[in-house]
Amino acid sequence: PEGRRIGALEVGAGTGGTAAQVLPVLAPACDRYIFTDVSDFFLRQAARRFGSFACFEAALLNIDADPRLQGFASHELDLVVAANVLHATPSVLTALRHCRQLLRPGGALVVNEAVRVFRFVQVVFGQTDGWWLF
Ligand SMILES: C[S@@+](CC[C@H](N)C(=O)[O-])C[C@H]1O[C@@H](n2cnc3c(N)ncnc32)[C@H](O)[C@@H]1O
C-alpha cells in the first residue's frame, strides 16, 4: 500500500550473492531486509558487508522448521526471497509453507532454483549432504 515501506526477508542468504544484487535496489523502499540463514557464520559476515544499509537485519532461520517457533511473527512481510536454498531442505513443500507463513496476504515469494541438471554442478555441490536433502 502507498505510504508503507517494504518488509523483506531472505531465506538461506548464505554468502550474500543474492543480497548483494537485491539489497541496494530495494533499500530505498525497504523498512526491513532480514538476512537469514541456518548458519551464524554467514550472518556475521553479512553484518560486516551490508550493515551500512539502514534496513539490514540479520537473524537465524531454519526454513525447515516453523518460523513462529524461531521468533518470527506470522504474516508480517511483503516479500520473501529464496535463492538456491529450497532444494537444500528435506521437504520443499514444508519450506514453501513456512515461507507463506511469513508473508502477508498478497505478499510475494521470489524463488530462484536450478531446474536443469549440469554435471559440473552435480559433481561439485553433490559432495555436500544438503544437496540431496530434498
Ligand atoms: C547455495 S547457498 C545460496 C546462498 C544465497 N541464497 C545466494 O543466492 O547466494 C544455500 C544456503 O542455504 C542455507 N540453508 C541450508 N539449509 C537451510 C535451511 N533449512 N534453512 C535456511 N537456510 C538453509 C545454507 O546455509 C546456504 O547458505
Short mmCIF file of C-alpha atoms and ligand atoms in Angstrom, two decimals:
data_model
loop_
_atom_site.label_atom_id
_atom_site.label_comp_id
_atom_site.label_asym_id
_atom_site.label_seq_id
_atom_site.Cartn_x
_atom_site.Cartn_y
_atom_site.Cartn_z
CA PRO A 1 0.00 0.00 0.00
CA GLU A 2 1.09 3.57 -0.69
CA GLY A 3 2.99 5.10 2.17
CA ARG A 4 4.11 1.78 3.64
CA ARG A 5 7.66 0.60 3.17
CA ILE A 6 8.54 -2.98 2.22
CA GLY A 7 9.30 -5.62 4.80
CA ALA A 8 11.51 -8.25 3.18
CA LEU A 9 13.24 -11.43 4.34
CA GLU A 10 15.80 -13.54 2.53
CA VAL A 11 15.91 -17.25 3.35
CA GLY A 12 19.27 -19.08 3.24
CA ALA A 13 21.05 -15.88 2.29
CA GLY A 14 24.45 -17.53 2.81
CA THR A 15 27.43 -15.73 1.32
CA GLY A 16 25.18 -12.85 0.23
CA GLY A 17 25.40 -13.37 -3.53
CA THR A 18 21.74 -12.54 -4.00
CA ALA A 19 21.56 -9.89 -1.27
CA ALA A 20 24.42 -8.02 -2.95
CA GLN A 21 22.21 -7.55 -6.01
CA VAL A 22 18.80 -7.18 -4.38
CA LEU A 23 19.52 -5.12 -1.26
CA PRO A 24 20.90 -1.98 -2.98
CA VAL A 25 17.86 -1.90 -5.27
CA LEU A 26 15.29 -2.48 -2.53
CA ALA A 27 16.91 -0.39 0.20
CA PRO A 28 15.32 2.98 -0.72
CA ALA A 29 11.84 1.42 -0.44
CA CYS A 30 12.60 -1.01 2.38
CA ASP A 31 11.81 -0.79 6.04
CA ARG A 32 13.45 -4.13 6.87
CA TYR A 33 15.60 -6.54 4.89
CA ILE A 34 16.06 -9.51 7.18
CA PHE A 35 19.05 -11.54 6.03
CA THR A 36 18.62 -15.06 7.40
CA ASP A 37 20.45 -18.37 7.30
CA VAL A 38 20.81 -21.52 9.41
CA SER A 39 24.45 -20.63 9.95
CA ASP A 40 25.54 -17.86 12.30
CA PHE A 41 28.85 -17.67 10.42
CA PHE A 42 27.11 -16.19 7.34
CA LEU A 43 25.18 -13.70 9.47
CA ARG A 44 28.34 -12.26 11.00
CA GLN A 45 29.94 -11.94 7.55
CA ALA A 46 26.79 -10.28 6.18
CA ALA A 47 26.61 -7.80 9.06
CA ARG A 48 30.08 -6.58 8.14
CA ARG A 49 29.22 -6.40 4.43
CA PHE A 50 25.68 -5.00 4.49
CA GLY A 51 25.48 -3.33 7.94
CA SER A 52 25.61 0.15 6.39
CA PHE A 53 22.10 -0.33 4.91
CA ALA A 54 19.63 1.09 7.45
CA CYS A 55 17.07 -1.62 6.66
CA PHE A 56 19.53 -4.50 7.14
CA GLU A 57 18.91 -7.01 9.92
CA ALA A 58 20.39 -10.47 10.39
CA ALA A 59 18.71 -13.43 12.06
CA LEU A 60 18.96 -17.20 12.28
CA LEU A 61 16.15 -19.02 10.48
CA ASN A 62 15.82 -22.68 9.58
CA ILE A 63 13.10 -22.66 6.93
CA ASP A 64 12.50 -26.36 7.53
CA ALA A 65 11.12 -25.52 10.98
CA ASP A 66 8.15 -23.33 11.95
CA PRO A 67 9.28 -19.67 11.83
CA ARG A 68 6.90 -18.85 14.71
CA LEU A 69 8.98 -21.06 16.98
CA GLN A 70 12.10 -19.14 15.92
CA GLY A 71 10.89 -15.67 16.85
CA PHE A 72 9.26 -14.62 13.57
CA ALA A 73 5.77 -13.14 13.51
CA SER A 74 3.22 -14.57 11.11
CA HIS A 75 2.03 -12.72 8.02
CA GLU A 76 4.07 -9.54 8.52
CA LEU A 77 6.30 -9.42 5.45
CA ASP A 78 5.69 -8.22 1.91
CA LEU A 79 8.49 -10.13 0.24
CA VAL A 80 10.37 -13.37 0.85
CA VAL A 81 13.39 -14.15 -1.34
CA ALA A 82 14.69 -17.73 -1.56
CA ALA A 83 17.61 -18.16 -3.95
CA ASN A 84 19.05 -21.63 -4.38
CA VAL A 85 18.05 -22.74 -0.92
CA LEU A 86 14.73 -24.59 -1.07
CA HIS A 87 16.38 -27.63 -2.69
CA ALA A 88 18.59 -27.91 0.40
CA THR A 89 15.65 -28.69 2.70
CA PRO A 90 14.21 -32.17 3.30
CA SER A 91 10.73 -31.11 2.18
CA VAL A 92 10.29 -28.32 -0.35
CA LEU A 93 6.56 -28.31 0.45
CA THR A 94 7.20 -27.69 4.14
CA ALA A 95 9.73 -24.98 3.33
CA LEU A 96 7.22 -23.28 0.99
CA ARG A 97 4.53 -23.43 3.70
CA HIS A 98 6.90 -21.71 6.11
CA CYS A 99 7.67 -19.01 3.53
CA ARG A 100 3.96 -18.45 3.17
CA GLN A 101 3.59 -18.25 6.94
CA LEU A 102 5.94 -15.25 6.92
CA LEU A 103 4.08 -13.39 4.17
CA ARG A 104 1.16 -11.02 4.42
CA PRO A 105 -1.84 -11.89 2.25
CA GLY A 106 -0.85 -10.66 -1.21
CA GLY A 107 2.85 -10.77 -0.36
CA ALA A 108 5.30 -12.18 -2.88
CA LEU A 109 7.68 -15.12 -2.74
CA VAL A 110 10.57 -14.87 -5.19
CA VAL A 111 12.25 -18.23 -5.79
CA ASN A 112 15.36 -18.86 -7.79
CA GLU A 113 16.27 -22.53 -8.22
CA ALA A 114 18.33 -24.62 -10.58
CA VAL A 115 15.89 -26.61 -12.71
CA ARG A 116 18.34 -28.18 -15.12
CA VAL A 117 20.99 -30.76 -14.33
CA PHE A 118 24.55 -29.66 -15.02
CA ARG A 119 27.22 -32.31 -14.45
CA PHE A 120 29.69 -29.72 -13.20
CA VAL A 121 27.24 -28.52 -10.52
CA GLN A 122 26.30 -32.09 -9.53
CA VAL A 123 29.94 -33.07 -9.16
CA VAL A 124 30.89 -30.01 -7.09
CA PHE A 125 27.81 -29.40 -4.89
CA GLY A 126 26.81 -33.06 -4.96
CA GLN A 127 29.60 -33.65 -2.47
CA THR A 128 27.55 -31.86 0.20
CA ASP A 129 24.83 -33.65 2.17
CA GLY A 130 22.41 -30.72 1.82
CA TRP A 131 22.30 -31.00 -1.97
CA TRP A 132 20.44 -34.32 -1.70
CA LEU A 133 18.11 -33.49 1.19
CA PHE A 134 15.07 -32.79 -0.98
C1 LIG B 1 23.60 -22.43 -2.29
S1 LIG B 1 23.57 -21.39 -0.87
C2 LIG B 1 22.66 -19.98 -1.52
C3 LIG B 1 23.12 -18.68 -0.90
C4 LIG B 1 22.36 -17.42 -1.33
N1 LIG B 1 20.93 -17.58 -1.32
C5 LIG B 1 22.81 -16.89 -2.66
O1 LIG B 1 22.00 -16.84 -3.58
O2 LIG B 1 23.99 -16.52 -2.79
C6 LIG B 1 22.35 -22.20 0.18
C7 LIG B 1 22.22 -21.57 1.56
O3 LIG B 1 21.07 -22.14 2.20
C8 LIG B 1 21.36 -22.30 3.58
N2 LIG B 1 20.45 -23.34 4.10
C9 LIG B 1 20.56 -24.68 4.01
N3 LIG B 1 19.54 -25.29 4.62
C10 LIG B 1 18.75 -24.30 5.11
C11 LIG B 1 17.54 -24.29 5.87
N4 LIG B 1 16.95 -25.44 6.24
N5 LIG B 1 17.00 -23.10 6.22
C12 LIG B 1 17.61 -21.94 5.85
N6 LIG B 1 18.76 -21.89 5.15
C13 LIG B 1 19.33 -23.05 4.79
C14 LIG B 1 22.84 -22.68 3.62
O4 LIG B 1 23.40 -22.41 4.88
C15 LIG B 1 23.40 -21.82 2.50
O5 LIG B 1 23.86 -20.59 2.98
#
